[in-house]
XYZ file of N, CA and C in Angstrom:
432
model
N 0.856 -1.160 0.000
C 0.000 0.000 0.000
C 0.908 1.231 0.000
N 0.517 1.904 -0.720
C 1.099 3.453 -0.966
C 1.149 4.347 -0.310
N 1.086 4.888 0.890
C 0.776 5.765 2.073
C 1.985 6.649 2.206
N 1.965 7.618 3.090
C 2.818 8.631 3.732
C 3.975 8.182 3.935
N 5.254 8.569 3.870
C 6.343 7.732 4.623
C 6.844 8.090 6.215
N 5.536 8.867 6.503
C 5.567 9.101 8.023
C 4.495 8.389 8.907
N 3.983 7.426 7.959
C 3.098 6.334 8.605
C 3.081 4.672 8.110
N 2.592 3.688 9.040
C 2.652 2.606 8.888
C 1.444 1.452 8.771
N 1.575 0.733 8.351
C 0.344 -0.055 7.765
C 0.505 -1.347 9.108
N -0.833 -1.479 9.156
C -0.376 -2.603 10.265
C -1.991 -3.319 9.885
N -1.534 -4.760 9.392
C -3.139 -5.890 8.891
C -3.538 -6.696 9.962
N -2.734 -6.541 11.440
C -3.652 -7.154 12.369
C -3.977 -5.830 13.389
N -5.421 -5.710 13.951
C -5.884 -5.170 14.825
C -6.050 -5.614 16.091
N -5.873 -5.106 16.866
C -6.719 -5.226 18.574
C -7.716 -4.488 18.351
N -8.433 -5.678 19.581
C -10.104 -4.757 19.967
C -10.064 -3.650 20.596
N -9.185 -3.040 21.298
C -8.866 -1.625 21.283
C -9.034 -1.153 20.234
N -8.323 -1.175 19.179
C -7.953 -0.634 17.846
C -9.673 -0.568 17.001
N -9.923 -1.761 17.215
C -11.479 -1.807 16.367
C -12.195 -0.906 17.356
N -12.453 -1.223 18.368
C -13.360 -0.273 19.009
C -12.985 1.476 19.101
N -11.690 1.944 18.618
C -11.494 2.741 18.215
C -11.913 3.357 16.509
N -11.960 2.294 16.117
C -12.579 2.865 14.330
C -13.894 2.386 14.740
N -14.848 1.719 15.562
C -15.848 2.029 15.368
C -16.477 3.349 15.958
N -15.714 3.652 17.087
C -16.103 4.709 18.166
C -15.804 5.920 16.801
N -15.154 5.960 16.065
C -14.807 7.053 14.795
C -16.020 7.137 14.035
N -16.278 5.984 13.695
C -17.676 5.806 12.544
C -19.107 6.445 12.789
N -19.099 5.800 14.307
C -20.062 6.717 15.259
C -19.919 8.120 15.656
N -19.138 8.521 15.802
C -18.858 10.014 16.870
C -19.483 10.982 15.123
N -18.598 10.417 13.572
C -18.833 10.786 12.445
C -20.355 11.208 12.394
N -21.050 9.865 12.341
C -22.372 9.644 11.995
C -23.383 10.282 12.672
N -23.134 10.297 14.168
C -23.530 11.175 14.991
C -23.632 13.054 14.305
N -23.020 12.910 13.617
C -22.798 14.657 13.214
C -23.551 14.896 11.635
N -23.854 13.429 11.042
C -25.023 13.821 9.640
C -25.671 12.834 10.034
N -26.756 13.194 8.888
C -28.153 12.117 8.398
C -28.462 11.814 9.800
N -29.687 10.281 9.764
C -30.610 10.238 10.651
C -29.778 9.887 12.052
N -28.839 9.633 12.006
C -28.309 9.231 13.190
C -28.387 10.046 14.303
N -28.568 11.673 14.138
C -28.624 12.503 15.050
C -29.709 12.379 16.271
N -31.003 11.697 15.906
C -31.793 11.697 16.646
C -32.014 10.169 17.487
N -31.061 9.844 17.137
C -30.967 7.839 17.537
C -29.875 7.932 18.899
N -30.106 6.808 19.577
C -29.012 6.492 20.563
C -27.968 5.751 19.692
N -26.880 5.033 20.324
C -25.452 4.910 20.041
C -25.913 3.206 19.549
N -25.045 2.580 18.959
C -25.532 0.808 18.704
C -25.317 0.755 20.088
N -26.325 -0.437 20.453
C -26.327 -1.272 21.647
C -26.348 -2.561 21.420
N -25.036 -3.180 21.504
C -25.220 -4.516 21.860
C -26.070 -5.343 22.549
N -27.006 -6.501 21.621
C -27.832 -7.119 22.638
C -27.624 -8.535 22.739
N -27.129 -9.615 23.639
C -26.423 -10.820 22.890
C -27.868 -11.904 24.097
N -28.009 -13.022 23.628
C -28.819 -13.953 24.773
C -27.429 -15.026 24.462
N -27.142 -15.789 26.150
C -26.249 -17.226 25.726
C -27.160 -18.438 26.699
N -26.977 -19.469 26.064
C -28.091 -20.170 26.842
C -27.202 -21.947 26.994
N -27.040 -21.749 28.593
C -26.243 -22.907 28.752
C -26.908 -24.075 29.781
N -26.065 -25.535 29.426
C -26.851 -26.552 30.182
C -26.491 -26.599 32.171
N -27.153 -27.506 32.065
C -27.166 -27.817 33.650
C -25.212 -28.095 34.045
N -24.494 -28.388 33.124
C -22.882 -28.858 33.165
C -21.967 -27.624 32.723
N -23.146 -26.338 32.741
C -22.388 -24.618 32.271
C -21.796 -24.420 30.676
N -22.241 -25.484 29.806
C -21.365 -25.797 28.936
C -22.700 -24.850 27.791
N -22.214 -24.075 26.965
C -22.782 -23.363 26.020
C -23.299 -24.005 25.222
N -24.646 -23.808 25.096
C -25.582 -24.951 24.217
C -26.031 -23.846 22.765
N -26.065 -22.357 22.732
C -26.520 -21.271 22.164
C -26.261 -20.274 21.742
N -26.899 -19.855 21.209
C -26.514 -18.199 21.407
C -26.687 -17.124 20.284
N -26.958 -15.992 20.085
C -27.500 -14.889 19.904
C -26.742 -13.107 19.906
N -26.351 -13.075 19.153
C -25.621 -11.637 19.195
C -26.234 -10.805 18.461
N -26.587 -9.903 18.911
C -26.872 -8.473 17.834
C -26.451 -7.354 17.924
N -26.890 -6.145 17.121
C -26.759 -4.767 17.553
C -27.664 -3.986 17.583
N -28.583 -3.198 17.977
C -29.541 -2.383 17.999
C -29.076 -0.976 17.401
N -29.681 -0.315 16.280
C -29.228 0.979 15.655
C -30.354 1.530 14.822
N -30.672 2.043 15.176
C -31.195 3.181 13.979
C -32.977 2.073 13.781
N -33.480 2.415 14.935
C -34.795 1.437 15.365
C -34.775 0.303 14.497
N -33.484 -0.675 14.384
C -33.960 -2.034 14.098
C -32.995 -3.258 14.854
N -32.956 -4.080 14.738
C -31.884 -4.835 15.339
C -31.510 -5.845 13.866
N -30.043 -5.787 14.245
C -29.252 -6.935 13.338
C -28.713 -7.947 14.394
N -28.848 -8.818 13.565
C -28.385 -10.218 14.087
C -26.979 -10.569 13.628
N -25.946 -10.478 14.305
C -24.636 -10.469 13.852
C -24.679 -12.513 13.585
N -25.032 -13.570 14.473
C -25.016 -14.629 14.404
C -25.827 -15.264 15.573
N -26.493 -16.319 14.912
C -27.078 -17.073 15.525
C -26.768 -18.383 15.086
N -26.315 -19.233 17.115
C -25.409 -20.768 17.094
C -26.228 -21.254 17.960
N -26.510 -22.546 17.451
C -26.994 -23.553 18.355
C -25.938 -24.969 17.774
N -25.815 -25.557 19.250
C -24.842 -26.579 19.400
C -25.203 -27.944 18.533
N -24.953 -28.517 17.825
C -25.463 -29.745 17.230
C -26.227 -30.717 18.052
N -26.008 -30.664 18.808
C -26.671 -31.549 19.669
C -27.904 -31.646 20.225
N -28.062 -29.444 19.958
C -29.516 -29.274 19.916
C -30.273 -28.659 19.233
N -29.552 -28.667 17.638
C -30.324 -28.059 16.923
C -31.904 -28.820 16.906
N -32.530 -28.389 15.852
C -34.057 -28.810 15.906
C -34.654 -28.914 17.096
N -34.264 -28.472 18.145
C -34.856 -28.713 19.690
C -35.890 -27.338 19.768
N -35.717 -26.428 19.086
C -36.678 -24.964 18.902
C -35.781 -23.990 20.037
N -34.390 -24.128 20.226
C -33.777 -23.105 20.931
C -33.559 -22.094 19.831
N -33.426 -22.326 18.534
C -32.875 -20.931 17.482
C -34.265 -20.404 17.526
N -35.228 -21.038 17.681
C -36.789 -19.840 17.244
C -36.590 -19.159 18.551
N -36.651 -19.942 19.530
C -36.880 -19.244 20.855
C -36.142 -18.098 21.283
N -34.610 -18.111 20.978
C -33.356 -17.001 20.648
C -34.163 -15.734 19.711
N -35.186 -16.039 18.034
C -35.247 -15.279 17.696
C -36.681 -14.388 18.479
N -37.182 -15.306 18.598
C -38.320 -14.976 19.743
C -37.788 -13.807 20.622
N -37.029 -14.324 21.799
C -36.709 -12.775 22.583
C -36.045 -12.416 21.786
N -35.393 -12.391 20.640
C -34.794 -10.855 20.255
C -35.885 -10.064 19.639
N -36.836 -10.353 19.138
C -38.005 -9.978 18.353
C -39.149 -8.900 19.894
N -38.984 -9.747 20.877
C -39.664 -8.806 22.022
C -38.936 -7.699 22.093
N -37.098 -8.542 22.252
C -36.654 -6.824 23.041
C -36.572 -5.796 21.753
N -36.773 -6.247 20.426
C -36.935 -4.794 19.654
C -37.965 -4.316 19.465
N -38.929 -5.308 19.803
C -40.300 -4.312 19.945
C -40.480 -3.083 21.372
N -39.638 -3.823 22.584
C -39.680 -2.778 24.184
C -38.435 -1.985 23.300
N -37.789 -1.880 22.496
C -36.808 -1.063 22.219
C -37.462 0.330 21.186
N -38.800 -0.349 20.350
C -39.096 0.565 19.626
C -38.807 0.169 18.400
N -37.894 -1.060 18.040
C -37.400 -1.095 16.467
C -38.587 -1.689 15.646
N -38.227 -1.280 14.262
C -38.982 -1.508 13.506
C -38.761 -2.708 12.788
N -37.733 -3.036 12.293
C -37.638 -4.409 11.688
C -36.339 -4.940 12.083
N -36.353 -6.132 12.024
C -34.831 -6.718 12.322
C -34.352 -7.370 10.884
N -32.983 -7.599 10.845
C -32.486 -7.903 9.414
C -31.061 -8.589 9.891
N -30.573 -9.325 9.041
C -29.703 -10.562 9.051
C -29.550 -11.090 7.655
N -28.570 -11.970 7.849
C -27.349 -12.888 6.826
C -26.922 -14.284 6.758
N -27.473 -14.683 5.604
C -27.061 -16.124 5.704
C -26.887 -16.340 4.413
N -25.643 -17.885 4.315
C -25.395 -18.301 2.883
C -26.593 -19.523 2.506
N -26.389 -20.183 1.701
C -27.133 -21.196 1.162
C -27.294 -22.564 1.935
N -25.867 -22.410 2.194
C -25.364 -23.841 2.568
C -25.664 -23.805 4.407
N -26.046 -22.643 5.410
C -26.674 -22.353 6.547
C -27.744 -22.573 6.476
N -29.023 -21.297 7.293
C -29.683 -21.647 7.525
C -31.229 -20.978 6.681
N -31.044 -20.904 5.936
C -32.266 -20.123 4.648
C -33.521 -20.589 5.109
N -33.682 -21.824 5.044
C -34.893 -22.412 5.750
C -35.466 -22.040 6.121
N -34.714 -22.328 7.467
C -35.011 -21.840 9.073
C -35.775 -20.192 8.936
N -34.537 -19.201 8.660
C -35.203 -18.198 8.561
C -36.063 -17.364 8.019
N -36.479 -18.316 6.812
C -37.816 -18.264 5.768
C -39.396 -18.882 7.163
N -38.570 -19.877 7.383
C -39.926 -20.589 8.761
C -40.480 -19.528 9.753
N -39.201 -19.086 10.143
C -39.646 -17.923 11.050
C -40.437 -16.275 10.730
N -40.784 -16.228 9.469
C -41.463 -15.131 8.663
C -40.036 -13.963 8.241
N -38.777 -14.400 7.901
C -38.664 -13.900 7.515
C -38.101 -13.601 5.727
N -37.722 -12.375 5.187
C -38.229 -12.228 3.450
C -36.396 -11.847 3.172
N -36.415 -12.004 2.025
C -34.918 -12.512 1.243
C -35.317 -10.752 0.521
N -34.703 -9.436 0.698
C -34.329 -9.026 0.025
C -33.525 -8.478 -0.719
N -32.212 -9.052 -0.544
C -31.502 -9.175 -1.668
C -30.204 -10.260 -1.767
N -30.146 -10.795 -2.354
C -29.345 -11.656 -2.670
C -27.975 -11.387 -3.487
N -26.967 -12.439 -2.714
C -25.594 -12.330 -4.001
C -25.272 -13.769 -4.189
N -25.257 -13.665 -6.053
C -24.725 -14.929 -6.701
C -23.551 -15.576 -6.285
N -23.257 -16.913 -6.363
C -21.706 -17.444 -6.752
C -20.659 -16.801 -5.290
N -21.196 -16.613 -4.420
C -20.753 -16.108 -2.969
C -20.744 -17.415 -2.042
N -19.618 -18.049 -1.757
C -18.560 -18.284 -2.938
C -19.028 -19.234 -3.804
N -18.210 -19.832 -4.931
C -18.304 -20.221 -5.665
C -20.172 -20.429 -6.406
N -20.757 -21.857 -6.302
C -21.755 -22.015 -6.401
C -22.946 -21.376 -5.412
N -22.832 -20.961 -4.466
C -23.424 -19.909 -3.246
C -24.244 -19.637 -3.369
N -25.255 -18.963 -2.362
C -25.947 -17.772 -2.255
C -25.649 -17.090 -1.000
N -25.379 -15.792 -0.588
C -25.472 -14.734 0.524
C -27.036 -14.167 0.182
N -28.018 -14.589 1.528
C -29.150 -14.279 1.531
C -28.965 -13.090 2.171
N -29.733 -11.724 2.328
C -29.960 -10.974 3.130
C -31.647 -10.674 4.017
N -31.912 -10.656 4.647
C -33.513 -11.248 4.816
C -33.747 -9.902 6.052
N -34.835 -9.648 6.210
C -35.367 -8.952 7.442
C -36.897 -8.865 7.625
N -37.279 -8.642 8.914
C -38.771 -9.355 9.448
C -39.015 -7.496 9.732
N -40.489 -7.370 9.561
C -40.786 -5.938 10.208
C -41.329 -6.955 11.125
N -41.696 -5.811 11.941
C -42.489 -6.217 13.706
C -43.840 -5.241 13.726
């Protein structure tokens, strides 16, 4: 990369470092468009473990700009089909309604869980081909 010769390129980050370019992106965004009248992203995560403490689940998002994204949703093999992923999307679907959001939206390839998140009402709008190769990257989101 071509840069200043009074600066340096560096391709691994710390979470210091990230939470510093995101805290940038925000403090930015904060100063145009709709963001002015919104609170800051809020992390909202559920983890759901057995009687032996051992992580059976789980649920990460972000809350922004009245909707919630679903960064990933894991359930352990052992219990998929047991109805812990509906139930995960279940409370996240309450707390963005006590939050005020309007729709939630999320990501999945072909070869995950498309299904699933077609079962749960939610709509594919927009898609990318050949991601990777033979693929699909679904993009999907539910209003409330």
């Amino acid at each position: 990369m071509d840069i200043d010769k009074n600066m340096t390129v560096h391709y691994q980050v710390t979470k210091e470092e990230k939470d510093l370019l995101w805290n940038g992106i925000f403090e930015y965004n904060t100063t145009i468009g709709p963001m002015l009248d919104y609170p800051p992203y809020e992390p909202f995560s559920i983890l759901i473990r057995d009687d032996r403490n051992e992580v059976v689940a789980g649920i990460l998002t972000k809350i922004y700009l009245k909707c919630i994204f679903v960064e990933l949703l894991w359930v352990n093999d052992k219990h998929r089909k047991s109805g812990i992923g509906s139930k995960l999307l279940l409370d996240v679907e309450k707390t963005a309604k006590e939050k005020g959001c309007n729709f939630i939206h999320l990501d999945t390839f072909s070869f995950q869980a498309i299904d699933f998140y077609k079962k749960q009402g939610y709509i594919i709008f927009a898609t990318i081909e050949d991601y990777p190769d033979d693929n699909k990257r679904y993009f999907l989101k539910k209003y409330l």
